[in-house]
Amino acid sequence: MVYISPDEGSAHSILLCLMSADFVNSDFCHRELSAALKNHQQGKQRVIPVQWRNCNWDNLPIAALQGLVSTPIRSLPEHERDDAWTQAAKKLDPIIEEMRAVVMKKWH
């Protein structure tokens, strides 16, 4: 998992969940993800899954969210992984700008 925020877990943060069997079986996934998803629904935080490795996460609540990539990055040939990360970053840019606009509006 990766937080994009001045303060971990703060309002207006983005939480990237790198989906893998390790993540699905982690304490975070079972204990804290529900709170993060609640914050997501309330507009306080964005939770975004990124398929890192093949795993079964279809039955988790996070599966309802739009991910950044459609193919697990780790399953791609090594020479295609950089392109996949670049495409994911490009999809993340407007989300970051949207969150920045919300924060700036509240400060002004």
Tab-separated table of C-alpha atoms in Angstrom:
chain	number	residue	atom	x	y	z
A	1	MET	CA	0.000	0.000	0.000
A	2	VAL	CA	1.152	3.499	-0.767
A	3	TYR	CA	-0.177	6.730	0.730
A	4	ILE	CA	0.034	9.910	-1.307
A	5	SER	CA	-0.495	12.604	1.275
A	6	PRO	CA	1.412	15.039	3.468
A	7	ASP	CA	0.324	12.960	6.464
A	8	GLU	CA	-0.400	9.231	6.316
A	9	GLY	CA	-4.110	8.614	6.480
A	10	SER	CA	-5.019	12.286	6.593
A	11	ALA	CA	-8.070	13.713	4.924
A	12	HIS	CA	-7.675	14.106	1.186
A	13	SER	CA	-5.075	11.379	0.900
A	14	ILE	CA	-4.835	8.753	-1.804
A	15	LEU	CA	-4.275	5.147	-0.801
A	16	LEU	CA	-2.903	2.880	-3.529
A	17	CYS	CA	-3.467	-0.775	-2.667
A	18	LEU	CA	-1.009	-3.006	-4.513
A	19	MET	CA	-3.196	-6.058	-4.946
A	20	SER	CA	-1.449	-9.367	-4.354
A	21	ALA	CA	-2.036	-12.470	-2.266
A	22	ASP	CA	0.202	-10.919	0.402
A	23	PHE	CA	-1.965	-7.788	0.532
A	24	VAL	CA	-5.236	-9.746	0.512
A	25	ASN	CA	-3.996	-11.830	3.452
A	26	SER	CA	-2.454	-8.903	5.349
A	27	ASP	CA	-3.616	-7.492	8.675
A	28	PHE	CA	-4.164	-4.131	6.966
A	29	CYS	CA	-6.573	-5.636	4.468
A	30	HIS	CA	-8.608	-7.311	7.186
A	31	ARG	CA	-8.444	-4.627	9.886
A	32	GLU	CA	-8.032	-1.215	8.306
A	33	LEU	CA	-9.257	-1.383	4.732
A	34	SER	CA	-12.913	-1.083	5.765
A	35	ALA	CA	-12.184	2.262	7.472
A	36	ALA	CA	-10.281	3.452	4.405
A	37	LEU	CA	-13.184	2.445	2.158
A	38	LYS	CA	-15.608	4.299	4.455
A	39	ASN	CA	-13.418	7.410	4.147
A	40	HIS	CA	-13.420	6.873	0.382
A	41	GLN	CA	-17.231	6.794	0.313
A	42	GLN	CA	-17.337	10.000	2.372
A	43	GLY	CA	-14.925	11.750	-0.015
A	44	LYS	CA	-12.211	12.079	2.634
A	45	GLN	CA	-9.786	9.696	0.974
A	46	ARG	CA	-9.355	7.989	-2.387
A	47	VAL	CA	-8.687	4.253	-2.322
A	48	ILE	CA	-7.392	2.881	-5.607
A	49	PRO	CA	-6.476	-0.742	-6.280
A	50	VAL	CA	-3.469	-1.495	-8.474
A	51	GLN	CA	-3.189	-5.074	-9.677
A	52	TRP	CA	0.385	-5.996	-8.814
A	53	ARG	CA	0.241	-9.811	-8.868
A	54	ASN	CA	-2.436	-12.309	-9.815
A	55	CYS	CA	-4.666	-13.005	-6.833
A	56	ASN	CA	-8.297	-13.564	-5.969
A	57	TRP	CA	-9.713	-10.305	-4.656
A	58	ASP	CA	-13.033	-10.340	-6.508
A	59	ASN	CA	-15.008	-10.897	-3.287
A	60	LEU	CA	-13.394	-8.039	-1.349
A	61	PRO	CA	-15.216	-4.694	-1.069
A	62	ILE	CA	-12.288	-2.989	-2.809
A	63	ALA	CA	-13.091	-4.933	-5.989
A	64	ALA	CA	-15.967	-2.516	-6.634
A	65	LEU	CA	-13.494	0.342	-7.138
A	66	GLN	CA	-11.908	1.331	-10.440
A	67	GLY	CA	-8.297	0.193	-10.573
A	68	LEU	CA	-5.410	1.860	-12.368
A	69	VAL	CA	-4.433	-1.130	-14.508
A	70	SER	CA	-6.391	-4.025	-15.948
A	71	THR	CA	-3.549	-6.555	-16.106
A	72	PRO	CA	-1.447	-7.476	-13.069
A	73	ILE	CA	1.810	-5.586	-13.562
A	74	ARG	CA	3.984	-8.359	-12.174
A	75	SER	CA	2.605	-10.785	-14.790
A	76	LEU	CA	3.764	-8.572	-17.658
A	77	PRO	CA	7.108	-9.172	-19.357
A	78	GLU	CA	9.755	-7.117	-17.614
A	79	HIS	CA	10.164	-4.741	-20.564
A	80	GLU	CA	6.426	-3.837	-20.392
A	81	ARG	CA	6.270	-3.102	-16.661
A	82	ASP	CA	7.668	0.417	-16.936
A	83	ASP	CA	5.020	1.245	-19.522
A	84	ALA	CA	2.307	-0.138	-17.242
A	85	TRP	CA	3.537	1.985	-14.315
A	86	THR	CA	3.713	5.028	-16.600
A	87	GLN	CA	0.120	4.495	-17.718
A	88	ALA	CA	-0.962	4.050	-14.094
A	89	ALA	CA	0.794	7.291	-13.125
A	90	LYS	CA	-0.912	9.140	-15.971
A	91	LYS	CA	-4.297	7.917	-14.733
A	92	LEU	CA	-3.363	9.046	-11.234
A	93	ASP	CA	-2.471	12.618	-12.295
A	94	PRO	CA	-6.078	13.878	-12.676
A	95	ILE	CA	-7.045	12.252	-9.376
A	96	ILE	CA	-4.207	14.086	-7.633
A	97	GLU	CA	-5.248	17.352	-9.277
A	98	GLU	CA	-8.855	16.807	-8.192
A	99	MET	CA	-7.770	16.198	-4.590
A	100	ARG	CA	-5.469	19.238	-4.724
A	101	ALA	CA	-8.372	21.414	-5.907
A	102	VAL	CA	-10.547	20.213	-3.018
A	103	VAL	CA	-7.817	21.024	-0.496
A	104	MET	CA	-7.125	24.445	-2.026
A	105	LYS	CA	-10.839	25.283	-2.009
A	106	LYS	CA	-11.056	24.497	1.708
A	107	TRP	CA	-8.003	26.633	2.477
A	108	HIS	CA	-9.307	29.686	0.615
